[in-house]
Amino acid sequence: MNIPGGTAYIDGMSEFSWDLQQKPVELVSNGIKASFKTMWNRNTLYIFAYIFDSEKNKNDTVEIFIGANNPGTFEENLNYKLYFDQRDVQGADYSVTALDDGYIVEAAVTMHKNAVPGDIINFDIRITDADSGAVVSWNDPYNMQVHNPDRLGLATLQKRLNASCALYGTPIIDGEKDDVWDKSMELVTNAWIKGVKGAVAKVKTLWDENSLYVYAQVADEHLSKSSENPWEHDSVEIFIDYNNGKTEDYEFDDAQYRIDFDNVQSFGAGANAERITSAVKVIESGYIVEAAIAFDAVKPVDGILIGFDFIVNDDRNGDGTLDSIVSWNDGTGELYRNTSKFGILKLVDDETMIFTDIYDVAWAQRQIEFLASRGILRAVSGK
């Protein structure tokens, strides 16, 4: 199990930070039906659980078990037992929200110590229905975590996903920067897959009922396509996961597009020439790529999330081998086969956006500052 980075305000509401996470884990057994999501930040683990229960009881519980930050180290397992009636639990901040068909538990619980991406923790979650006595766990089918700590599963802590908003607008695909691009947010490629310096890009996105639009200004003073392989040319790559499935393999809606500085297109899994229109303009400092990629797997509407990432390839010395590769979100080099590594774009219809759940998140602060500088942001509120 992978747990992405992120933070949440504990109020029982599924705010944007929860929407960014992977699809919830489903638990169905012994007459209990539930689902949960997880995030982490520093020494805190966040849980958002939805339990279907028409007859709620004050003694209904959601238990969270956390072991060592790295298996093999000796640390006593932590056990947080969260009750429907919200009794105080040391080390846990949680809320319970009753619904007609069940209830939501949102919690922030303390881990043993500050963690970093790549750490592995022992973890399990156990749900008990007090009326029936039924119990279901994510990992331990025997629900014996208290008596046998070895029954906890393994969870890998991952870095926070980059996320941004694609505003509504329709540019002309000609390599020129139309006025409609001025309102769009700017993404920066700074996740190095190969090398630590080289060509980089500033990327903007827009959308309408037909296409996702991408405008990238690439800083690259030495253009090369010496290799016979298109993936080793100075080029950009666009990765799209229309249903934001965050799967470890490509699905029918996932695609990898490549465009070099001569506007020669090439394609990875799921992509083809019929879906993309592009234009490239070489400038003194590099080149500009403008592209439209058709929405053919989902209907684009305000508020949906799509998986997205962007790569810049650079053969700086012209020897036919890439000297650097840099992306917007992923630094592992797995984008061509693993959509769980993509960042996220939220399609937004209204130019005037109000943020209600942005806290100490670096990418959010950058986007807020950009929106304010363009006069797009009307208000910022938080809790």
mmCIF file of C-alpha atoms in Angstrom:
data_model
loop_
_atom_site.group_PDB
_atom_site.id
_atom_site.type_symbol
_atom_site.label_atom_id
_atom_site.label_comp_id
_atom_site.label_asym_id
_atom_site.label_seq_id
_atom_site.Cartn_x
_atom_site.Cartn_y
_atom_site.Cartn_z
ATOM 1 C CA MET A 1 0.000 0.000 0.000
ATOM 2 C CA ASN A 2 1.236 3.491 -0.853
ATOM 3 C CA ILE A 3 0.367 6.507 1.296
ATOM 4 C CA PRO A 4 0.830 9.862 -0.482
ATOM 5 C CA GLY A 5 1.897 13.041 1.237
ATOM 6 C CA GLY A 6 -0.677 15.643 2.184
ATOM 7 C CA THR A 7 -2.414 17.455 5.014
ATOM 8 C CA ALA A 8 -6.057 17.826 5.993
ATOM 9 C CA TYR A 9 -8.171 19.998 8.263
ATOM 10 C CA ILE A 10 -10.021 17.621 10.597
ATOM 11 C CA ASP A 11 -13.674 18.526 10.138
ATOM 12 C CA GLY A 12 -15.257 15.496 8.460
ATOM 13 C CA MET A 13 -15.288 17.217 5.072
ATOM 14 C CA SER A 14 -13.618 15.776 1.981
ATOM 15 C CA GLU A 15 -11.663 18.847 0.931
ATOM 16 C CA PHE A 16 -9.376 19.231 -2.092
ATOM 17 C CA SER A 17 -6.438 17.509 -0.414
ATOM 18 C CA TRP A 18 -8.499 14.318 -0.049
ATOM 19 C CA ASP A 19 -9.792 14.598 -3.611
ATOM 20 C CA LEU A 20 -6.187 14.520 -4.827
ATOM 21 C CA GLN A 21 -5.487 11.153 -3.270
ATOM 22 C CA GLN A 22 -5.839 7.775 -4.920
ATOM 23 C CA LYS A 23 -9.154 5.986 -5.018
ATOM 24 C CA PRO A 24 -10.320 4.806 -1.587
ATOM 25 C CA VAL A 25 -9.559 1.307 -0.346
ATOM 26 C CA GLU A 26 -12.782 -0.704 -0.121
ATOM 27 C CA LEU A 27 -13.493 -2.993 2.843
ATOM 28 C CA VAL A 28 -16.385 -5.457 2.560
ATOM 29 C CA SER A 29 -16.598 -8.397 4.975
ATOM 30 C CA ASN A 30 -18.704 -9.822 7.810
ATOM 31 C CA GLY A 31 -21.614 -7.569 6.916
ATOM 32 C CA ILE A 32 -19.514 -4.388 7.123
ATOM 33 C CA LYS A 33 -18.978 -2.116 4.140
ATOM 34 C CA ALA A 34 -16.496 0.751 4.400
ATOM 35 C CA SER A 35 -13.795 2.637 2.530
ATOM 36 C CA PHE A 36 -10.810 4.716 3.563
ATOM 37 C CA LYS A 37 -8.070 7.019 2.288
ATOM 38 C CA THR A 38 -4.758 7.912 3.898
ATOM 39 C CA MET A 39 -2.215 10.756 3.779
ATOM 40 C CA TRP A 40 0.829 11.660 5.826
ATOM 41 C CA ASN A 41 2.892 14.703 6.707
ATOM 42 C CA ARG A 42 5.941 14.724 8.989
ATOM 43 C CA ASN A 43 4.901 12.685 12.050
ATOM 44 C CA THR A 44 1.163 12.640 11.340
ATOM 45 C CA LEU A 45 -0.963 10.043 9.573
ATOM 46 C CA TYR A 46 -4.350 11.180 8.244
ATOM 47 C CA ILE A 47 -7.336 8.870 7.757
ATOM 48 C CA PHE A 48 -10.642 9.570 6.009
ATOM 49 C CA ALA A 49 -13.009 6.613 6.479
ATOM 50 C CA TYR A 50 -16.606 6.193 5.311
ATOM 51 C CA ILE A 51 -18.523 3.473 7.142
ATOM 52 C CA PHE A 52 -21.928 2.345 5.891
ATOM 53 C CA ASP A 53 -24.089 1.748 8.974
ATOM 54 C CA SER A 54 -27.818 2.448 9.183
ATOM 55 C CA GLU A 55 -27.953 1.715 12.936
ATOM 56 C CA LYS A 56 -25.167 3.689 14.530
ATOM 57 C CA ASN A 57 -23.986 2.921 18.048
ATOM 58 C CA LYS A 58 -21.887 5.075 20.369
ATOM 59 C CA ASN A 59 -19.492 2.131 20.729
ATOM 60 C CA ASP A 60 -18.881 1.689 16.994
ATOM 61 C CA THR A 61 -15.135 2.068 16.472
ATOM 62 C CA VAL A 62 -12.461 2.687 13.898
ATOM 63 C CA GLU A 63 -9.047 1.538 15.120
ATOM 64 C CA ILE A 64 -5.756 2.609 13.593
ATOM 65 C CA PHE A 65 -2.608 0.571 14.169
ATOM 66 C CA ILE A 66 0.836 1.998 13.396
ATOM 67 C CA GLY A 67 4.115 0.185 13.767
ATOM 68 C CA ALA A 68 7.707 1.247 13.249
ATOM 69 C CA ASN A 69 8.632 3.843 10.626
ATOM 70 C CA ASN A 70 10.866 1.197 9.135
ATOM 71 C CA PRO A 71 10.226 -2.504 9.794
ATOM 72 C CA GLY A 72 12.974 -4.223 11.717
ATOM 73 C CA THR A 73 13.364 -1.410 14.237
ATOM 74 C CA PHE A 74 12.060 -1.983 17.754
ATOM 75 C CA GLU A 75 9.182 0.368 18.441
ATOM 76 C CA GLU A 76 5.975 -0.509 20.227
ATOM 77 C CA ASN A 77 2.925 -0.467 17.990
ATOM 78 C CA LEU A 78 0.577 2.489 18.392
ATOM 79 C CA ASN A 79 -3.140 1.773 18.661
ATOM 80 C CA TYR A 80 -5.747 4.528 18.305
ATOM 81 C CA LYS A 81 -9.337 3.500 19.052
ATOM 82 C CA LEU A 82 -11.752 6.125 17.724
ATOM 83 C CA TYR A 83 -15.351 5.928 18.934
ATOM 84 C CA PHE A 84 -18.539 7.060 17.225
ATOM 85 C CA ASP A 85 -19.352 9.252 20.243
ATOM 86 C CA GLN A 86 -15.934 10.961 19.892
ATOM 87 C CA ARG A 87 -14.373 10.107 23.240
ATOM 88 C CA ASP A 88 -10.983 11.672 23.845
ATOM 89 C CA VAL A 89 -8.084 9.625 22.485
ATOM 90 C CA GLN A 90 -4.530 10.623 23.367
ATOM 91 C CA GLY A 91 -2.439 11.360 20.270
ATOM 92 C CA ALA A 92 -5.459 11.602 17.978
ATOM 93 C CA ASP A 93 -7.447 14.526 16.626
ATOM 94 C CA TYR A 94 -10.612 13.235 14.995
ATOM 95 C CA SER A 95 -14.150 14.085 14.008
ATOM 96 C CA VAL A 96 -17.191 11.869 13.422
ATOM 97 C CA THR A 97 -19.938 12.987 11.061
ATOM 98 C CA ALA A 98 -23.225 11.069 11.118
ATOM 99 C CA LEU A 99 -24.981 10.520 7.789
ATOM 100 C CA ASP A 100 -28.244 8.821 6.843
ATOM 101 C CA ASP A 101 -26.480 5.697 5.600
ATOM 102 C CA GLY A 102 -23.500 5.665 7.946
ATOM 103 C CA TYR A 103 -20.797 7.947 9.248
ATOM 104 C CA ILE A 104 -17.454 9.533 8.373
ATOM 105 C CA VAL A 105 -14.377 9.420 10.567
ATOM 106 C CA GLU A 106 -11.608 11.881 9.723
ATOM 107 C CA ALA A 107 -8.531 11.628 11.901
ATOM 108 C CA ALA A 108 -4.980 12.837 12.373
ATOM 109 C CA VAL A 109 -2.915 10.466 14.513
ATOM 110 C CA THR A 110 0.681 10.699 15.648
ATOM 111 C CA MET A 111 3.335 8.345 14.284
ATOM 112 C CA HIS A 112 6.506 7.379 16.145
ATOM 113 C CA LYS A 113 8.647 10.118 14.581
ATOM 114 C CA ASN A 114 8.996 12.436 11.627
ATOM 115 C CA ALA A 115 9.012 10.475 8.391
ATOM 116 C CA VAL A 116 10.421 11.111 4.939
ATOM 117 C CA PRO A 117 9.278 9.875 1.522
ATOM 118 C CA GLY A 118 10.319 6.279 1.054
ATOM 119 C CA ASP A 119 9.858 5.290 4.681
ATOM 120 C CA ILE A 120 7.852 2.116 5.258
ATOM 121 C CA ILE A 121 5.493 1.791 8.201
ATOM 122 C CA ASN A 122 3.507 -1.105 9.622
ATOM 123 C CA PHE A 123 -0.164 -0.172 9.346
ATOM 124 C CA ASP A 124 -3.678 -1.515 9.650
ATOM 125 C CA ILE A 125 -7.185 -0.197 10.149
ATOM 126 C CA ARG A 126 -9.954 -2.154 11.889
ATOM 127 C CA ILE A 127 -13.660 -1.309 11.948
ATOM 128 C CA THR A 128 -16.061 -2.761 14.520
ATOM 129 C CA ASP A 129 -19.861 -2.624 14.459
ATOM 130 C CA ALA A 130 -20.986 -2.622 18.095
ATOM 131 C CA ASP A 131 -24.520 -3.874 17.425
ATOM 132 C CA SER A 132 -23.570 -7.000 15.489
ATOM 133 C CA GLY A 133 -20.045 -7.502 16.801
ATOM 134 C CA ALA A 134 -18.802 -7.727 13.213
ATOM 135 C CA VAL A 135 -15.201 -6.700 12.539
ATOM 136 C CA VAL A 136 -13.274 -6.009 9.326
ATOM 137 C CA SER A 137 -9.623 -5.044 8.803
ATOM 138 C CA TRP A 138 -7.593 -3.933 5.825
ATOM 139 C CA ASN A 139 -4.704 -6.376 6.306
ATOM 140 C CA ASP A 140 -5.341 -8.870 9.101
ATOM 141 C CA PRO A 141 -8.179 -11.278 8.187
ATOM 142 C CA TYR A 142 -8.256 -12.545 11.784
ATOM 143 C CA ASN A 143 -8.470 -9.055 13.351
ATOM 144 C CA MET A 144 -5.838 -9.963 15.930
ATOM 145 C CA GLN A 145 -3.600 -6.892 15.624
ATOM 146 C CA VAL A 146 -3.584 -6.118 19.354
ATOM 147 C CA HIS A 147 -2.355 -9.581 20.325
ATOM 148 C CA ASN A 148 -0.087 -10.129 17.316
ATOM 149 C CA PRO A 149 1.630 -6.976 15.998
ATOM 150 C CA ASP A 150 3.124 -8.950 13.111
ATOM 151 C CA ARG A 151 -0.308 -8.924 11.485
ATOM 152 C CA LEU A 152 0.029 -5.293 10.413
ATOM 153 C CA GLY A 153 0.479 -4.627 6.710
ATOM 154 C CA LEU A 154 3.204 -2.568 5.067
ATOM 155 C CA ALA A 155 2.659 0.961 3.757
ATOM 156 C CA THR A 156 5.179 3.071 1.841
ATOM 157 C CA LEU A 157 5.116 6.821 2.475
ATOM 158 C CA GLN A 158 5.295 8.743 -0.797
ATOM 159 C CA LYS A 159 5.948 12.377 -1.608
ATOM 160 C CA ARG A 160 3.141 14.867 -1.981
ATOM 161 C CA LEU A 161 1.686 15.001 -5.487
ATOM 162 C CA ASN A 162 1.939 18.266 -7.385
ATOM 163 C CA ALA A 163 -1.477 19.636 -8.265
ATOM 164 C CA SER A 164 -2.768 22.651 -10.136
ATOM 165 C CA CYS A 165 -5.854 24.015 -11.867
ATOM 166 C CA ALA A 166 -6.428 24.184 -15.616
ATOM 167 C CA LEU A 167 -8.665 27.160 -16.344
ATOM 168 C CA TYR A 168 -11.276 27.225 -19.099
ATOM 169 C CA GLY A 169 -10.173 28.731 -22.416
ATOM 170 C CA THR A 170 -9.562 27.993 -26.091
ATOM 171 C CA PRO A 171 -6.269 29.137 -27.677
ATOM 172 C CA ILE A 172 -5.213 28.978 -31.314
ATOM 173 C CA ILE A 173 -2.561 26.289 -31.791
ATOM 174 C CA ASP A 174 0.128 28.176 -33.699
ATOM 175 C CA GLY A 175 3.062 28.509 -31.291
ATOM 176 C CA GLU A 176 2.110 32.085 -30.431
ATOM 177 C CA LYS A 177 1.006 33.051 -26.952
ATOM 178 C CA ASP A 178 -2.615 34.203 -27.193
ATOM 179 C CA ASP A 179 -4.046 36.500 -24.527
ATOM 180 C CA VAL A 180 -6.114 33.606 -23.162
ATOM 181 C CA TRP A 181 -2.898 32.060 -21.825
ATOM 182 C CA ASP A 182 -2.250 35.062 -19.558
ATOM 183 C CA LYS A 183 -4.853 33.913 -17.030
ATOM 184 C CA SER A 184 -3.580 30.337 -16.800
ATOM 185 C CA MET A 185 -1.453 28.962 -13.980
ATOM 186 C CA GLU A 186 2.225 28.247 -14.502
ATOM 187 C CA LEU A 187 3.838 24.895 -13.746
ATOM 188 C CA VAL A 188 7.600 24.479 -13.469
ATOM 189 C CA THR A 189 9.633 21.366 -14.253
ATOM 190 C CA ASN A 190 12.004 20.783 -11.343
ATOM 191 C CA ALA A 191 11.780 17.052 -10.533
ATOM 192 C CA TRP A 192 15.030 15.710 -11.989
ATOM 193 C CA ILE A 193 14.883 12.194 -13.389
ATOM 194 C CA LYS A 194 18.358 12.322 -14.932
ATOM 195 C CA GLY A 195 21.019 14.917 -14.193
ATOM 196 C CA VAL A 196 20.661 17.928 -11.927
ATOM 197 C CA LYS A 197 20.651 20.692 -14.525
ATOM 198 C CA GLY A 198 19.710 21.166 -18.155
ATOM 199 C CA ALA A 199 16.721 22.244 -20.216
ATOM 200 C CA VAL A 200 13.625 23.147 -18.196
ATOM 201 C CA ALA A 201 10.148 24.427 -19.025
ATOM 202 C CA LYS A 202 7.433 26.718 -17.781
ATOM 203 C CA VAL A 203 4.116 25.074 -18.613
ATOM 204 C CA LYS A 204 0.546 26.360 -18.803
ATOM 205 C CA THR A 205 -2.697 24.453 -19.315
ATOM 206 C CA LEU A 206 -6.238 25.282 -20.428
ATOM 207 C CA TRP A 207 -9.294 23.228 -21.363
ATOM 208 C CA ASP A 208 -12.614 23.402 -23.149
ATOM 209 C CA GLU A 209 -15.299 20.922 -24.223
ATOM 210 C CA ASN A 210 -13.002 19.394 -26.833
ATOM 211 C CA SER A 211 -9.381 19.442 -25.705
ATOM 212 C CA LEU A 212 -6.742 19.891 -23.056
ATOM 213 C CA TYR A 213 -4.335 22.628 -24.156
ATOM 214 C CA VAL A 214 -0.669 22.862 -23.206
ATOM 215 C CA TYR A 215 1.703 25.791 -23.724
ATOM 216 C CA ALA A 216 5.346 25.263 -22.759
ATOM 217 C CA GLN A 217 8.308 27.605 -23.022
ATOM 218 C CA VAL A 218 11.449 25.473 -22.942
ATOM 219 C CA ALA A 219 14.804 26.984 -21.966
ATOM 220 C CA ASP A 220 17.342 25.073 -24.095
ATOM 221 C CA GLU A 221 20.139 26.926 -25.910
ATOM 222 C CA HIS A 222 21.670 23.853 -27.620
ATOM 223 C CA LEU A 223 19.069 21.983 -29.659
ATOM 224 C CA SER A 224 19.899 18.467 -30.810
ATOM 225 C CA LYS A 225 18.270 15.478 -32.462
ATOM 226 C CA SER A 226 21.418 13.486 -33.243
ATOM 227 C CA SER A 227 20.001 10.174 -32.077
ATOM 228 C CA GLU A 228 17.966 7.886 -34.300
ATOM 229 C CA ASN A 229 15.630 7.406 -31.337
ATOM 230 C CA PRO A 230 12.917 10.079 -30.997
ATOM 231 C CA TRP A 231 12.949 9.773 -27.201
ATOM 232 C CA GLU A 232 16.571 10.966 -27.197
ATOM 233 C CA HIS A 233 15.831 14.177 -29.130
ATOM 234 C CA ASP A 234 15.483 17.525 -27.411
ATOM 235 C CA SER A 235 11.768 17.312 -26.831
ATOM 236 C CA VAL A 236 8.873 17.529 -24.422
ATOM 237 C CA GLU A 237 6.529 14.772 -23.331
ATOM 238 C CA ILE A 238 2.944 15.130 -22.150
ATOM 239 C CA PHE A 239 1.354 12.441 -19.982
ATOM 240 C CA ILE A 240 -2.409 12.248 -19.445
ATOM 241 C CA ASP A 241 -4.581 9.994 -17.288
ATOM 242 C CA TYR A 242 -8.099 11.190 -18.040
ATOM 243 C CA ASN A 243 -9.857 9.287 -15.254
ATOM 244 C CA ASN A 244 -7.045 9.985 -12.754
ATOM 245 C CA GLY A 245 -6.967 6.281 -12.006
ATOM 246 C CA LYS A 246 -3.435 6.456 -10.555
ATOM 247 C CA THR A 247 -2.786 2.874 -11.681
ATOM 248 C CA GLU A 248 0.619 1.203 -11.824
ATOM 249 C CA ASP A 249 -0.046 0.257 -15.468
ATOM 250 C CA TYR A 250 -1.547 2.192 -18.366
ATOM 251 C CA GLU A 251 -5.319 1.892 -18.862
ATOM 252 C CA PHE A 252 -7.355 2.672 -21.987
ATOM 253 C CA ASP A 253 -7.568 6.379 -21.143
ATOM 254 C CA ASP A 254 -3.851 6.944 -20.471
ATOM 255 C CA ALA A 255 -1.412 8.338 -23.027
ATOM 256 C CA GLN A 256 2.160 9.565 -23.580
ATOM 257 C CA TYR A 257 2.813 12.195 -26.285
ATOM 258 C CA ARG A 258 6.232 13.450 -27.415
ATOM 259 C CA ILE A 259 6.985 16.581 -29.478
ATOM 260 C CA ASP A 260 10.508 17.617 -30.458
ATOM 261 C CA PHE A 261 11.762 21.116 -31.286
ATOM 262 C CA ASP A 262 11.032 20.517 -35.009
ATOM 263 C CA ASN A 263 7.413 19.669 -34.168
ATOM 264 C CA VAL A 264 7.939 16.002 -34.960
ATOM 265 C CA GLN A 265 5.488 13.962 -32.940
ATOM 266 C CA SER A 266 6.081 10.478 -31.551
ATOM 267 C CA PHE A 267 4.012 8.403 -29.212
ATOM 268 C CA GLY A 268 4.165 6.124 -26.228
ATOM 269 C CA ALA A 269 1.430 3.912 -24.854
ATOM 270 C CA GLY A 270 -2.147 4.970 -25.568
ATOM 271 C CA ALA A 271 -1.307 7.933 -27.823
ATOM 272 C CA ASN A 272 -1.734 8.524 -31.560
ATOM 273 C CA ALA A 273 -1.538 11.364 -34.075
ATOM 274 C CA GLU A 274 -5.318 11.677 -34.464
ATOM 275 C CA ARG A 275 -5.703 12.977 -30.924
ATOM 276 C CA ILE A 276 -3.077 15.733 -30.937
ATOM 277 C CA THR A 277 -2.440 18.979 -32.789
ATOM 278 C CA SER A 278 0.815 20.799 -32.084
ATOM 279 C CA ALA A 279 2.900 23.775 -33.155
ATOM 280 C CA VAL A 280 6.506 24.606 -32.262
ATOM 281 C CA LYS A 281 8.394 27.882 -32.493
ATOM 282 C CA VAL A 282 12.173 27.989 -32.031
ATOM 283 C CA ILE A 283 13.306 31.084 -30.135
ATOM 284 C CA GLU A 284 16.704 32.397 -29.052
ATOM 285 C CA SER A 285 16.535 30.807 -25.608
ATOM 286 C CA GLY A 286 14.990 27.514 -26.688
ATOM 287 C CA TYR A 287 11.597 26.695 -28.140
ATOM 288 C CA ILE A 288 7.876 27.000 -27.518
ATOM 289 C CA VAL A 289 5.486 24.062 -27.784
ATOM 290 C CA GLU A 290 1.732 24.535 -28.032
ATOM 291 C CA ALA A 291 -0.550 21.514 -28.220
ATOM 292 C CA ALA A 292 -4.192 20.466 -28.117
ATOM 293 C CA ILE A 293 -5.001 16.914 -27.023
ATOM 294 C CA ALA A 294 -8.541 15.679 -27.534
ATOM 295 C CA PHE A 295 -10.762 14.623 -24.657
ATOM 296 C CA ASP A 296 -11.956 11.248 -25.891
ATOM 297 C CA ALA A 297 -12.038 9.106 -22.750
ATOM 298 C CA VAL A 298 -13.971 11.417 -20.414
ATOM 299 C CA LYS A 299 -16.387 14.297 -20.746
ATOM 300 C CA PRO A 300 -14.575 17.412 -19.523
ATOM 301 C CA VAL A 301 -16.606 19.328 -16.958
ATOM 302 C CA ASP A 302 -15.848 21.825 -14.251
ATOM 303 C CA GLY A 303 -14.332 20.238 -11.161
ATOM 304 C CA ILE A 304 -13.058 16.902 -12.458
ATOM 305 C CA LEU A 305 -9.494 15.768 -11.798
ATOM 306 C CA ILE A 306 -7.184 14.328 -14.443
ATOM 307 C CA GLY A 307 -3.708 12.889 -14.097
ATOM 308 C CA PHE A 308 -1.044 15.000 -15.805
ATOM 309 C CA ASP A 309 2.699 15.299 -16.074
ATOM 310 C CA PHE A 310 5.231 16.963 -18.343
ATOM 311 C CA ILE A 311 8.836 16.083 -19.201
ATOM 312 C CA VAL A 312 11.700 17.970 -20.873
ATOM 313 C CA ASN A 313 14.401 15.865 -22.585
ATOM 314 C CA ASP A 314 17.810 17.443 -23.260
ATOM 315 C CA ASP A 315 20.794 16.155 -25.258
ATOM 316 C CA ARG A 316 22.949 19.114 -24.302
ATOM 317 C CA ASN A 317 26.195 18.069 -26.012
ATOM 318 C CA GLY A 318 24.573 16.639 -29.138
ATOM 319 C CA ASP A 319 26.059 13.148 -28.844
ATOM 320 C CA GLY A 320 22.735 11.372 -29.263
ATOM 321 C CA THR A 321 22.324 10.550 -25.577
ATOM 322 C CA LEU A 322 20.154 12.481 -23.161
ATOM 323 C CA ASP A 323 22.117 14.416 -20.558
ATOM 324 C CA SER A 324 19.084 15.431 -18.517
ATOM 325 C CA ILE A 325 15.412 14.620 -18.065
ATOM 326 C CA VAL A 326 13.196 16.716 -15.814
ATOM 327 C CA SER A 327 9.479 16.546 -15.048
ATOM 328 C CA TRP A 328 6.806 18.548 -13.258
ATOM 329 C CA ASN A 329 5.789 15.938 -10.672
ATOM 330 C CA ASP A 330 7.677 12.658 -10.914
ATOM 331 C CA GLY A 331 11.376 12.139 -10.386
ATOM 332 C CA THR A 332 11.495 8.349 -10.708
ATOM 333 C CA GLY A 333 11.434 7.926 -14.496
ATOM 334 C CA GLU A 334 8.351 5.687 -14.287
ATOM 335 C CA LEU A 335 5.913 7.970 -16.119
ATOM 336 C CA TYR A 336 5.940 5.938 -19.331
ATOM 337 C CA ARG A 337 4.411 2.937 -17.567
ATOM 338 C CA ASN A 338 3.008 4.024 -14.192
ATOM 339 C CA THR A 339 0.237 6.634 -13.978
ATOM 340 C CA SER A 340 0.325 6.706 -10.173
ATOM 341 C CA LYS A 341 3.393 8.924 -10.614
ATOM 342 C CA PHE A 342 1.449 11.642 -12.477
ATOM 343 C CA GLY A 343 0.548 14.959 -10.893
ATOM 344 C CA ILE A 344 -3.024 16.221 -10.971
ATOM 345 C CA LEU A 345 -4.924 18.923 -12.837
ATOM 346 C CA LYS A 346 -8.341 20.123 -11.711
ATOM 347 C CA LEU A 347 -10.489 21.505 -14.535
ATOM 348 C CA VAL A 348 -11.934 24.832 -13.414
ATOM 349 C CA ASP A 349 -14.630 26.711 -15.313
ATOM 350 C CA ASP A 350 -14.706 29.953 -13.357
ATOM 351 C CA GLU A 351 -11.845 32.431 -13.658
ATOM 352 C CA THR A 352 -12.648 33.704 -10.175
ATOM 353 C CA MET A 353 -11.831 30.948 -7.706
ATOM 354 C CA ILE A 354 -12.207 30.882 -3.950
ATOM 355 C CA PHE A 355 -9.857 28.606 -2.019
ATOM 356 C CA THR A 356 -11.239 27.216 1.227
ATOM 357 C CA ASP A 357 -8.784 24.495 2.198
ATOM 358 C CA ILE A 358 -5.255 25.675 1.405
ATOM 359 C CA TYR A 359 -2.719 25.646 4.232
ATOM 360 C CA ASP A 360 1.047 25.279 4.418
ATOM 361 C CA VAL A 361 1.327 23.670 0.982
ATOM 362 C CA ALA A 362 4.128 25.029 -1.190
ATOM 363 C CA TRP A 363 2.483 24.467 -4.563
ATOM 364 C CA ALA A 364 -0.746 26.066 -3.290
ATOM 365 C CA GLN A 365 1.068 29.153 -2.081
ATOM 366 C CA ARG A 366 2.716 29.572 -5.496
ATOM 367 C CA GLN A 367 -0.612 29.231 -7.289
ATOM 368 C CA ILE A 368 -2.335 31.682 -4.939
ATOM 369 C CA GLU A 369 0.389 34.275 -5.482
ATOM 370 C CA PHE A 370 0.139 33.813 -9.240
ATOM 371 C CA LEU A 371 -3.666 34.145 -9.240
ATOM 372 C CA ALA A 372 -3.526 37.235 -7.060
ATOM 373 C CA SER A 373 -0.956 38.854 -9.363
ATOM 374 C CA ARG A 374 -3.332 38.361 -12.311
ATOM 375 C CA GLY A 375 -6.367 39.659 -10.454
ATOM 376 C CA ILE A 376 -8.058 36.264 -10.718
ATOM 377 C CA LEU A 377 -8.219 35.399 -7.037
ATOM 378 C CA ARG A 378 -11.091 37.059 -5.248
ATOM 379 C CA ALA A 379 -10.799 35.682 -1.749
ATOM 380 C CA VAL A 380 -8.794 33.328 0.355
ATOM 381 C CA SER A 381 -10.327 31.729 3.412
ATOM 382 C CA GLY A 382 -9.204 28.986 5.735
ATOM 383 C CA LYS A 383 -9.729 27.461 9.097
#
